[in-house]
């Protein structure tokens, strides 16, 4: 199933999406998406009825509009991107020939960064001139767990959504740590909804991004260096993951700094991202 959070006639709802029919059916009796995720096993059988609404008549929000904790992000998780990043001059401490890390690089973005699938991204032109895009398959945690074994990892996953890990490259480089360049307000468009894990094969999804209609990123999640079980297991070591936690799994090659000279975003640019089996997000940069 696909679940969206949306505004309709002045209030916010969670609903079941029928993407091919272009309809969404509100789910009653849940406080928000995290509440639905936490009680999903009990609610599952009662989600089937009620009036639906045309998707064109609602405003989609981020599936979890204000995450309770930071969005956890993985860096350098596709080989071609790890190489383009190391070669770009924007990775502090890059070591040529050692682009693949032994352990995943993990950082985070604050809840302040999250916006919806069609919202505008504020380019913060007063503090950065090197705004870049990164399409990423994002894991939505369903069941709490700590020290999760790889073999058990998918039992803790509720589903998947799309995130744009927008980055101010100058800040990422200058501060030698990625947080300040990644967590600016509006720097994490997400959506358009969550596809549950039983809907797709997360290890074989096409991941694409366009800038003003020009295809820039075109990859498949089978090329992740650290796969989903490895990420869930690694991140949960000593840290309890809870329903609604979000893990962005890293971006493939084709970001702006992969070009020489770099192609940073300009005001008015439109970035479109699509992952097969999930959907598409499209945000204007202003
Ligand atoms: Mg990223």
PDB file of C-alpha atoms and ligand atoms in Angstrom:
ATOM      1  CA  UNK A   1       0.000   0.000   0.000  1.00  0.00           C
ATOM      2  CA  UNK A   2       0.961   3.630  -0.357  1.00  0.00           C
ATOM      3  CA  UNK A   3       0.311   6.108   2.449  1.00  0.00           C
ATOM      4  CA  UNK A   4       0.398   9.890   2.098  1.00  0.00           C
ATOM      5  CA  UNK A   5       0.026  12.826   4.444  1.00  0.00           C
ATOM      6  CA  UNK A   6      -1.987  15.626   2.875  1.00  0.00           C
ATOM      7  CA  UNK A   7      -3.928  18.830   3.511  1.00  0.00           C
ATOM      8  CA  UNK A   8      -7.537  18.964   2.423  1.00  0.00           C
ATOM      9  CA  UNK A   9     -10.105  21.676   3.211  1.00  0.00           C
ATOM     10  CA  UNK A  10      -8.003  23.179   5.973  1.00  0.00           C
ATOM     11  CA  UNK A  11      -6.904  20.101   7.888  1.00  0.00           C
ATOM     12  CA  UNK A  12      -4.208  17.456   7.602  1.00  0.00           C
ATOM     13  CA  UNK A  13      -4.929  13.767   7.014  1.00  0.00           C
ATOM     14  CA  UNK A  14      -3.203  10.466   6.415  1.00  0.00           C
ATOM     15  CA  UNK A  15      -4.583   8.457   3.525  1.00  0.00           C
ATOM     16  CA  UNK A  16      -4.229   5.366   1.353  1.00  0.00           C
ATOM     17  CA  UNK A  17      -3.108   6.303  -2.154  1.00  0.00           C
ATOM     18  CA  UNK A  18      -4.246   4.641  -5.365  1.00  0.00           C
ATOM     19  CA  UNK A  19      -1.591   6.176  -7.599  1.00  0.00           C
ATOM     20  CA  UNK A  20      -2.875   4.773 -10.884  1.00  0.00           C
ATOM     21  CA  UNK A  21      -6.413   6.004 -10.214  1.00  0.00           C
ATOM     22  CA  UNK A  22      -5.139   9.327  -8.847  1.00  0.00           C
ATOM     23  CA  UNK A  23      -7.158   9.003  -5.640  1.00  0.00           C
ATOM     24  CA  UNK A  24      -6.460   9.101  -1.908  1.00  0.00           C
ATOM     25  CA  UNK A  25      -8.720   7.707   0.818  1.00  0.00           C
ATOM     26  CA  UNK A  26      -8.377   9.277   4.279  1.00  0.00           C
ATOM     27  CA  UNK A  27      -7.677   6.882   7.163  1.00  0.00           C
ATOM     28  CA  UNK A  28      -9.794   7.690  10.202  1.00  0.00           C
ATOM     29  CA  UNK A  29      -8.782   7.145  13.787  1.00  0.00           C
ATOM     30  CA  UNK A  30      -5.063   7.837  13.453  1.00  0.00           C
ATOM     31  CA  UNK A  31      -3.309  10.919  14.793  1.00  0.00           C
ATOM     32  CA  UNK A  32      -0.699  11.103  12.044  1.00  0.00           C
ATOM     33  CA  UNK A  33       1.595   8.958   9.887  1.00  0.00           C
ATOM     34  CA  UNK A  34       3.843   7.897  12.769  1.00  0.00           C
ATOM     35  CA  UNK A  35       0.783   6.768  14.728  1.00  0.00           C
ATOM     36  CA  UNK A  36      -0.370   4.734  11.711  1.00  0.00           C
ATOM     37  CA  UNK A  37       3.069   3.160  11.304  1.00  0.00           C
ATOM     38  CA  UNK A  38       3.309   2.258  15.000  1.00  0.00           C
ATOM     39  CA  UNK A  39      -0.136   0.591  14.999  1.00  0.00           C
ATOM     40  CA  UNK A  40      -0.058  -0.750  11.443  1.00  0.00           C
ATOM     41  CA  UNK A  41      -0.383  -4.442  12.267  1.00  0.00           C
ATOM     42  CA  UNK A  42      -3.603  -3.785  14.201  1.00  0.00           C
ATOM     43  CA  UNK A  43      -5.003  -1.304  11.658  1.00  0.00           C
ATOM     44  CA  UNK A  44      -4.089  -3.137   8.451  1.00  0.00           C
ATOM     45  CA  UNK A  45      -7.352  -5.029   8.000  1.00  0.00           C
ATOM     46  CA  UNK A  46      -9.563  -1.961   8.577  1.00  0.00           C
ATOM     47  CA  UNK A  47      -8.023   0.364   5.999  1.00  0.00           C
ATOM     48  CA  UNK A  48     -10.256  -0.728   3.132  1.00  0.00           C
ATOM     49  CA  UNK A  49     -13.327   1.508   3.073  1.00  0.00           C
ATOM     50  CA  UNK A  50     -14.560   5.088   2.944  1.00  0.00           C
ATOM     51  CA  UNK A  51     -14.883   7.893   0.400  1.00  0.00           C
ATOM     52  CA  UNK A  52     -11.817   8.910  -1.566  1.00  0.00           C
ATOM     53  CA  UNK A  53     -10.596  12.242  -2.923  1.00  0.00           C
ATOM     54  CA  UNK A  54      -8.834  13.131  -6.183  1.00  0.00           C
ATOM     55  CA  UNK A  55      -5.097  13.621  -5.599  1.00  0.00           C
ATOM     56  CA  UNK A  56      -5.428  16.796  -7.637  1.00  0.00           C
ATOM     57  CA  UNK A  57      -7.696  18.275  -4.971  1.00  0.00           C
ATOM     58  CA  UNK A  58      -5.287  17.790  -2.043  1.00  0.00           C
ATOM     59  CA  UNK A  59      -1.884  19.218  -1.171  1.00  0.00           C
ATOM     60  CA  UNK A  60       0.614  16.471  -0.469  1.00  0.00           C
ATOM     61  CA  UNK A  61       2.881  17.095   2.513  1.00  0.00           C
ATOM     62  CA  UNK A  62       6.047  15.202   3.402  1.00  0.00           C
ATOM     63  CA  UNK A  63       4.876  11.726   4.517  1.00  0.00           C
ATOM     64  CA  UNK A  64       6.137  12.590   8.016  1.00  0.00           C
ATOM     65  CA  UNK A  65       5.933  16.391   7.899  1.00  0.00           C
ATOM     66  CA  UNK A  66       7.904  16.963  11.124  1.00  0.00           C
ATOM     67  CA  UNK A  67       9.990  13.896  11.977  1.00  0.00           C
ATOM     68  CA  UNK A  68      10.463  13.375  15.712  1.00  0.00           C
ATOM     69  CA  UNK A  69      14.185  12.955  15.229  1.00  0.00           C
ATOM     70  CA  UNK A  70      16.793  13.900  12.672  1.00  0.00           C
ATOM     71  CA  UNK A  71      16.705  12.222   9.278  1.00  0.00           C
ATOM     72  CA  UNK A  72      19.658   9.818   9.312  1.00  0.00           C
ATOM     73  CA  UNK A  73      21.650   9.973   6.078  1.00  0.00           C
ATOM     74  CA  UNK A  74      24.302   7.774   4.507  1.00  0.00           C
ATOM     75  CA  UNK A  75      27.092   9.320   2.443  1.00  0.00           C
ATOM     76  CA  UNK A  76      29.149   7.825  -0.393  1.00  0.00           C
ATOM     77  CA  UNK A  77      27.034   4.713  -0.871  1.00  0.00           C
ATOM     78  CA  UNK A  78      27.305   4.300  -4.667  1.00  0.00           C
ATOM     79  CA  UNK A  79      30.790   3.776  -6.103  1.00  0.00           C
ATOM     80  CA  UNK A  80      30.450   6.183  -9.047  1.00  0.00           C
ATOM     81  CA  UNK A  81      29.237   8.936  -6.726  1.00  0.00           C
ATOM     82  CA  UNK A  82      31.989   8.250  -4.169  1.00  0.00           C
ATOM     83  CA  UNK A  83      34.495   8.742  -6.998  1.00  0.00           C
ATOM     84  CA  UNK A  84      32.897  11.933  -8.336  1.00  0.00           C
ATOM     85  CA  UNK A  85      32.737  13.373  -4.800  1.00  0.00           C
ATOM     86  CA  UNK A  86      36.383  12.545  -4.006  1.00  0.00           C
ATOM     87  CA  UNK A  87      37.457  14.005  -7.349  1.00  0.00           C
ATOM     88  CA  UNK A  88      35.377  17.175  -7.039  1.00  0.00           C
ATOM     89  CA  UNK A  89      37.525  18.964  -4.469  1.00  0.00           C
ATOM     90  CA  UNK A  90      34.464  19.359  -2.217  1.00  0.00           C
ATOM     91  CA  UNK A  91      35.167  16.387   0.073  1.00  0.00           C
ATOM     92  CA  UNK A  92      37.253  17.481   3.053  1.00  0.00           C
ATOM     93  CA  UNK A  93      40.005  14.924   3.635  1.00  0.00           C
ATOM     94  CA  UNK A  94      39.368  12.938   0.427  1.00  0.00           C
ATOM     95  CA  UNK A  95      41.918  10.205  -0.232  1.00  0.00           C
ATOM     96  CA  UNK A  96      42.452   9.289  -3.880  1.00  0.00           C
ATOM     97  CA  UNK A  97      42.082   5.551  -4.476  1.00  0.00           C
ATOM     98  CA  UNK A  98      40.259   5.028  -1.180  1.00  0.00           C
ATOM     99  CA  UNK A  99      36.782   6.139  -2.179  1.00  0.00           C
ATOM    100  CA  UNK A 100      35.033   3.101  -0.706  1.00  0.00           C
ATOM    101  CA  UNK A 101      34.827   3.324   3.063  1.00  0.00           C
ATOM    102  CA  UNK A 102      35.159   0.268   5.277  1.00  0.00           C
ATOM    103  CA  UNK A 103      32.124   1.406   7.263  1.00  0.00           C
ATOM    104  CA  UNK A 104      29.218   3.562   6.079  1.00  0.00           C
ATOM    105  CA  UNK A 105      29.541   7.334   6.522  1.00  0.00           C
ATOM    106  CA  UNK A 106      26.511   8.476   8.536  1.00  0.00           C
ATOM    107  CA  UNK A 107      25.281  12.005   9.286  1.00  0.00           C
ATOM    108  CA  UNK A 108      21.893  13.648   9.746  1.00  0.00           C
ATOM    109  CA  UNK A 109      19.572  16.469   8.739  1.00  0.00           C
ATOM    110  CA  UNK A 110      17.285  18.180  11.259  1.00  0.00           C
ATOM    111  CA  UNK A 111      13.472  18.024  11.115  1.00  0.00           C
ATOM    112  CA  UNK A 112      13.620  21.739  10.160  1.00  0.00           C
ATOM    113  CA  UNK A 113      14.909  20.704   6.730  1.00  0.00           C
ATOM    114  CA  UNK A 114      11.904  18.562   5.748  1.00  0.00           C
ATOM    115  CA  UNK A 115       9.390  19.934   3.219  1.00  0.00           C
ATOM    116  CA  UNK A 116       6.772  18.381   0.945  1.00  0.00           C
ATOM    117  CA  UNK A 117       7.112  16.814  -2.496  1.00  0.00           C
ATOM    118  CA  UNK A 118       6.124  19.965  -4.415  1.00  0.00           C
ATOM    119  CA  UNK A 119       7.272  22.726  -2.033  1.00  0.00           C
ATOM    120  CA  UNK A 120       9.873  25.328  -3.001  1.00  0.00           C
ATOM    121  CA  UNK A 121      13.434  24.946  -1.711  1.00  0.00           C
ATOM    122  CA  UNK A 122      14.977  28.120  -0.259  1.00  0.00           C
ATOM    123  CA  UNK A 123      18.477  28.414  -1.731  1.00  0.00           C
ATOM    124  CA  UNK A 124      19.756  30.596   1.156  1.00  0.00           C
ATOM    125  CA  UNK A 125      21.722  32.719  -1.316  1.00  0.00           C
ATOM    126  CA  UNK A 126      22.987  34.939   1.523  1.00  0.00           C
ATOM    127  CA  UNK A 127      25.070  32.102   2.967  1.00  0.00           C
ATOM    128  CA  UNK A 128      25.823  29.685   0.100  1.00  0.00           C
ATOM    129  CA  UNK A 129      26.408  29.771  -3.648  1.00  0.00           C
ATOM    130  CA  UNK A 130      26.821  26.036  -4.236  1.00  0.00           C
ATOM    131  CA  UNK A 131      23.456  24.328  -3.753  1.00  0.00           C
ATOM    132  CA  UNK A 132      23.339  20.762  -5.086  1.00  0.00           C
ATOM    133  CA  UNK A 133      20.751  17.946  -5.361  1.00  0.00           C
ATOM    134  CA  UNK A 134      20.947  14.253  -4.368  1.00  0.00           C
ATOM    135  CA  UNK A 135      18.138  11.742  -5.046  1.00  0.00           C
ATOM    136  CA  UNK A 136      17.951   9.045  -2.363  1.00  0.00           C
ATOM    137  CA  UNK A 137      15.849   5.997  -1.563  1.00  0.00           C
ATOM    138  CA  UNK A 138      14.753   6.570   2.040  1.00  0.00           C
ATOM    139  CA  UNK A 139      13.899   3.824   4.505  1.00  0.00           C
ATOM    140  CA  UNK A 140      10.960   4.349   6.897  1.00  0.00           C
ATOM    141  CA  UNK A 141      11.379   2.324  10.089  1.00  0.00           C
ATOM    142  CA  UNK A 142       8.284   0.425  11.233  1.00  0.00           C
ATOM    143  CA  UNK A 143       9.248  -1.515  14.352  1.00  0.00           C
ATOM    144  CA  UNK A 144      11.487  -0.435  17.197  1.00  0.00           C
ATOM    145  CA  UNK A 145      14.771  -2.219  17.641  1.00  0.00           C
ATOM    146  CA  UNK A 146      18.322  -1.952  18.868  1.00  0.00           C
ATOM    147  CA  UNK A 147      21.307  -4.025  17.740  1.00  0.00           C
ATOM    148  CA  UNK A 148      19.187  -5.333  14.866  1.00  0.00           C
ATOM    149  CA  UNK A 149      20.740  -8.302  13.026  1.00  0.00           C
ATOM    150  CA  UNK A 150      21.097  -7.989   9.251  1.00  0.00           C
ATOM    151  CA  UNK A 151      18.898 -11.067   8.793  1.00  0.00           C
ATOM    152  CA  UNK A 152      16.124  -9.392  10.787  1.00  0.00           C
ATOM    153  CA  UNK A 153      16.501  -5.891   9.296  1.00  0.00           C
ATOM    154  CA  UNK A 154      13.592  -5.980   6.835  1.00  0.00           C
ATOM    155  CA  UNK A 155      11.223  -6.901   9.695  1.00  0.00           C
ATOM    156  CA  UNK A 156      11.930  -3.425  11.097  1.00  0.00           C
ATOM    157  CA  UNK A 157      11.214  -1.593   7.823  1.00  0.00           C
ATOM    158  CA  UNK A 158       7.738  -0.172   7.202  1.00  0.00           C
ATOM    159  CA  UNK A 159       8.375   1.147   3.730  1.00  0.00           C
ATOM    160  CA  UNK A 160      10.212   3.564   1.469  1.00  0.00           C
ATOM    161  CA  UNK A 161       9.971   7.119   0.227  1.00  0.00           C
ATOM    162  CA  UNK A 162      12.090   9.564  -1.796  1.00  0.00           C
ATOM    163  CA  UNK A 163      14.297  12.311  -0.363  1.00  0.00           C
ATOM    164  CA  UNK A 164      16.336  15.035  -1.996  1.00  0.00           C
ATOM    165  CA  UNK A 165      19.422  15.419   0.225  1.00  0.00           C
ATOM    166  CA  UNK A 166      19.955  19.050  -0.788  1.00  0.00           C
ATOM    167  CA  UNK A 167      23.486  20.192   0.060  1.00  0.00           C
ATOM    168  CA  UNK A 168      25.387  23.477   0.320  1.00  0.00           C
ATOM    169  CA  UNK A 169      28.720  22.162  -0.973  1.00  0.00           C
ATOM    170  CA  UNK A 170      30.783  25.126   0.247  1.00  0.00           C
ATOM    171  CA  UNK A 171      29.588  24.603   3.819  1.00  0.00           C
ATOM    172  CA  UNK A 172      30.006  20.836   3.565  1.00  0.00           C
ATOM    173  CA  UNK A 173      33.655  21.372   2.600  1.00  0.00           C
ATOM    174  CA  UNK A 174      34.517  24.298   4.886  1.00  0.00           C
ATOM    175  CA  UNK A 175      33.226  22.786   8.119  1.00  0.00           C
ATOM    176  CA  UNK A 176      34.810  19.356   7.484  1.00  0.00           C
ATOM    177  CA  UNK A 177      31.571  17.776   8.640  1.00  0.00           C
ATOM    178  CA  UNK A 178      28.416  17.531   6.618  1.00  0.00           C
ATOM    179  CA  UNK A 179      25.688  18.614   9.027  1.00  0.00           C
ATOM    180  CA  UNK A 180      25.808  22.409   8.479  1.00  0.00           C
ATOM    181  CA  UNK A 181      25.736  22.056   4.709  1.00  0.00           C
ATOM    182  CA  UNK A 182      22.871  19.575   4.800  1.00  0.00           C
ATOM    183  CA  UNK A 183      20.417  20.789   7.437  1.00  0.00           C
ATOM    184  CA  UNK A 184      19.401  24.234   6.169  1.00  0.00           C
ATOM    185  CA  UNK A 185      15.661  24.952   6.301  1.00  0.00           C
ATOM    186  CA  UNK A 186      13.865  23.320   3.303  1.00  0.00           C
ATOM    187  CA  UNK A 187      16.916  21.204   2.350  1.00  0.00           C
ATOM    188  CA  UNK A 188      15.060  17.874   2.583  1.00  0.00           C
ATOM    189  CA  UNK A 189      12.111  17.587   0.184  1.00  0.00           C
ATOM    190  CA  UNK A 190      10.396  14.236   0.759  1.00  0.00           C
ATOM    191  CA  UNK A 191       7.540  12.209  -0.646  1.00  0.00           C
ATOM    192  CA  UNK A 192       5.297  11.924  -2.481  1.00  0.00           C
ATOM    193  CA  UNK A 193       4.207   9.152  -0.076  1.00  0.00           C
ATOM    194  CA  UNK A 194       5.454   5.954   1.568  1.00  0.00           C
ATOM    195  CA  UNK A 195       5.263   2.654  -0.355  1.00  0.00           C
ATOM    196  CA  UNK A 196       5.157  -0.275   2.063  1.00  0.00           C
ATOM    197  CA  UNK A 197       7.906  -2.865   1.878  1.00  0.00           C
ATOM    198  CA  UNK A 198       5.635  -5.587   0.495  1.00  0.00           C
ATOM    199  CA  UNK A 199       4.951  -3.421  -2.613  1.00  0.00           C
ATOM    200  CA  UNK A 200       8.425  -3.423  -4.091  1.00  0.00           C
ATOM    201  CA  UNK A 201      11.885  -4.971  -4.200  1.00  0.00           C
ATOM    202  CA  UNK A 202      14.065  -2.317  -2.542  1.00  0.00           C
ATOM    203  CA  UNK A 203      17.202  -3.944  -3.914  1.00  0.00           C
ATOM    204  CA  UNK A 204      16.128  -3.353  -7.525  1.00  0.00           C
ATOM    205  CA  UNK A 205      14.663   0.126  -7.933  1.00  0.00           C
ATOM    206  CA  UNK A 206      15.442   2.650 -10.661  1.00  0.00           C
ATOM    207  CA  UNK A 207      16.606   5.945  -9.110  1.00  0.00           C
ATOM    208  CA  UNK A 208      16.516   9.045 -11.320  1.00  0.00           C
ATOM    209  CA  UNK A 209      16.835  12.812 -11.072  1.00  0.00           C
ATOM    210  CA  UNK A 210      16.349  15.581 -13.625  1.00  0.00           C
ATOM    211  CA  UNK A 211      17.210  19.285 -13.539  1.00  0.00           C
ATOM    212  CA  UNK A 212      14.875  21.326 -15.748  1.00  0.00           C
ATOM    213  CA  UNK A 213      14.020  18.127 -17.608  1.00  0.00           C
ATOM    214  CA  UNK A 214      17.663  17.093 -18.223  1.00  0.00           C
ATOM    215  CA  UNK A 215      18.377  13.603 -16.847  1.00  0.00           C
ATOM    216  CA  UNK A 216      21.313  13.915 -14.425  1.00  0.00           C
ATOM    217  CA  UNK A 217      21.134  10.845 -12.150  1.00  0.00           C
ATOM    218  CA  UNK A 218      20.160   7.391 -13.417  1.00  0.00           C
ATOM    219  CA  UNK A 219      21.021   4.374 -11.271  1.00  0.00           C
ATOM    220  CA  UNK A 220      19.622   1.332  -9.513  1.00  0.00           C
ATOM    221  CA  UNK A 221      19.543   0.481  -5.812  1.00  0.00           C
ATOM    222  CA  UNK A 222      21.210  -2.859  -6.573  1.00  0.00           C
ATOM    223  CA  UNK A 223      24.442  -0.812  -6.758  1.00  0.00           C
ATOM    224  CA  UNK A 224      24.319   0.359  -3.140  1.00  0.00           C
ATOM    225  CA  UNK A 225      27.735  -0.301  -1.540  1.00  0.00           C
ATOM    226  CA  UNK A 226      26.151  -0.875   1.887  1.00  0.00           C
ATOM    227  CA  UNK A 227      22.751  -2.542   1.396  1.00  0.00           C
ATOM    228  CA  UNK A 228      19.599  -1.904   3.402  1.00  0.00           C
ATOM    229  CA  UNK A 229      20.126  -4.704   5.973  1.00  0.00           C
ATOM    230  CA  UNK A 230      23.688  -3.492   6.553  1.00  0.00           C
ATOM    231  CA  UNK A 231      22.533   0.092   7.064  1.00  0.00           C
ATOM    232  CA  UNK A 232      19.674  -0.789   9.456  1.00  0.00           C
ATOM    233  CA  UNK A 233      21.933  -3.120  11.424  1.00  0.00           C
ATOM    234  CA  UNK A 234      24.858  -0.688  11.582  1.00  0.00           C
ATOM    235  CA  UNK A 235      22.811   2.353  12.562  1.00  0.00           C
ATOM    236  CA  UNK A 236      20.883   0.427  15.234  1.00  0.00           C
ATOM    237  CA  UNK A 237      24.031  -0.661  17.089  1.00  0.00           C
ATOM    238  CA  UNK A 238      23.552   0.888  20.509  1.00  0.00           C
ATOM    239  CA  UNK A 239      20.861   3.272  19.219  1.00  0.00           C
ATOM    240  CA  UNK A 240      17.205   2.258  19.349  1.00  0.00           C
ATOM    241  CA  UNK A 241      15.410   2.894  16.072  1.00  0.00           C
ATOM    242  CA  UNK A 242      11.723   3.749  16.484  1.00  0.00           C
ATOM    243  CA  UNK A 243       8.676   3.834  14.175  1.00  0.00           C
ATOM    244  CA  UNK A 244       8.915   6.777  11.800  1.00  0.00           C
ATOM    245  CA  UNK A 245      12.702   7.029  11.834  1.00  0.00           C
ATOM    246  CA  UNK A 246      14.024   7.854   8.367  1.00  0.00           C
ATOM    247  CA  UNK A 247      17.265   6.637   6.782  1.00  0.00           C
ATOM    248  CA  UNK A 248      18.300   8.179   3.449  1.00  0.00           C
ATOM    249  CA  UNK A 249      20.488   5.574   1.773  1.00  0.00           C
ATOM    250  CA  UNK A 250      22.844   7.778  -0.258  1.00  0.00           C
ATOM    251  CA  UNK A 251      22.868   9.194  -3.777  1.00  0.00           C
ATOM    252  CA  UNK A 252      24.255   7.845  -7.065  1.00  0.00           C
ATOM    253  CA  UNK A 253      26.516   9.700  -9.514  1.00  0.00           C
ATOM    254  CA  UNK A 254      25.363  12.719 -11.485  1.00  0.00           C
ATOM    255  CA  UNK A 255      25.116  15.446  -8.839  1.00  0.00           C
ATOM    256  CA  UNK A 256      26.231  18.984  -9.700  1.00  0.00           C
ATOM    257  CA  UNK A 257      29.772  18.589  -8.349  1.00  0.00           C
ATOM    258  CA  UNK A 258      30.238  15.576 -10.618  1.00  0.00           C
ATOM    259  CA  UNK A 259      30.589  17.995 -13.560  1.00  0.00           C
ATOM    260  CA  UNK A 260      33.643  20.067 -14.423  1.00  0.00           C
ATOM    261  CA  UNK A 261      32.965  22.875 -13.840  1.00  0.00           C
ATOM    262  CA  UNK A 262      30.296  22.017 -11.257  1.00  0.00           C
ATOM    263  CA  UNK A 263      26.657  22.622 -12.223  1.00  0.00           C
ATOM    264  CA  UNK A 264      25.188  24.192  -9.105  1.00  0.00           C
ATOM    265  CA  UNK A 265      21.479  24.966  -8.980  1.00  0.00           C
ATOM    266  CA  UNK A 266      20.215  28.412  -9.957  1.00  0.00           C
ATOM    267  CA  UNK A 267      17.102  30.222  -8.826  1.00  0.00           C
ATOM    268  CA  UNK A 268      14.130  28.992 -10.835  1.00  0.00           C
ATOM    269  CA  UNK A 269      15.578  25.524 -11.476  1.00  0.00           C
ATOM    270  CA  UNK A 270      13.151  22.622 -11.098  1.00  0.00           C
ATOM    271  CA  UNK A 271      14.485  19.323  -9.755  1.00  0.00           C
ATOM    272  CA  UNK A 272      12.441  16.182 -10.412  1.00  0.00           C
ATOM    273  CA  UNK A 273      13.193  12.863  -8.747  1.00  0.00           C
ATOM    274  CA  UNK A 274      11.669   9.465  -9.375  1.00  0.00           C
ATOM    275  CA  UNK A 275      12.117   6.023  -7.844  1.00  0.00           C
ATOM    276  CA  UNK A 276      10.335   3.090  -9.466  1.00  0.00           C
ATOM    277  CA  UNK A 277       7.584   1.596  -7.341  1.00  0.00           C
ATOM    278  CA  UNK A 278       7.304   4.746  -5.230  1.00  0.00           C
ATOM    279  CA  UNK A 279       6.597   7.851  -7.326  1.00  0.00           C
ATOM    280  CA  UNK A 280       8.018  11.274  -8.057  1.00  0.00           C
ATOM    281  CA  UNK A 281       8.766  14.566  -6.309  1.00  0.00           C
ATOM    282  CA  UNK A 282       9.349  17.906  -8.000  1.00  0.00           C
ATOM    283  CA  UNK A 283      10.642  21.028  -6.298  1.00  0.00           C
ATOM    284  CA  UNK A 284      11.496  24.497  -7.537  1.00  0.00           C
ATOM    285  CA  UNK A 285      14.618  26.176  -6.148  1.00  0.00           C
ATOM    286  CA  UNK A 286      14.184  29.850  -5.307  1.00  0.00           C
TER     287      UNK A 286
HETATM  288 MG1  LIG B   1      23.264  12.345   0.370  1.00  0.00          MG
END
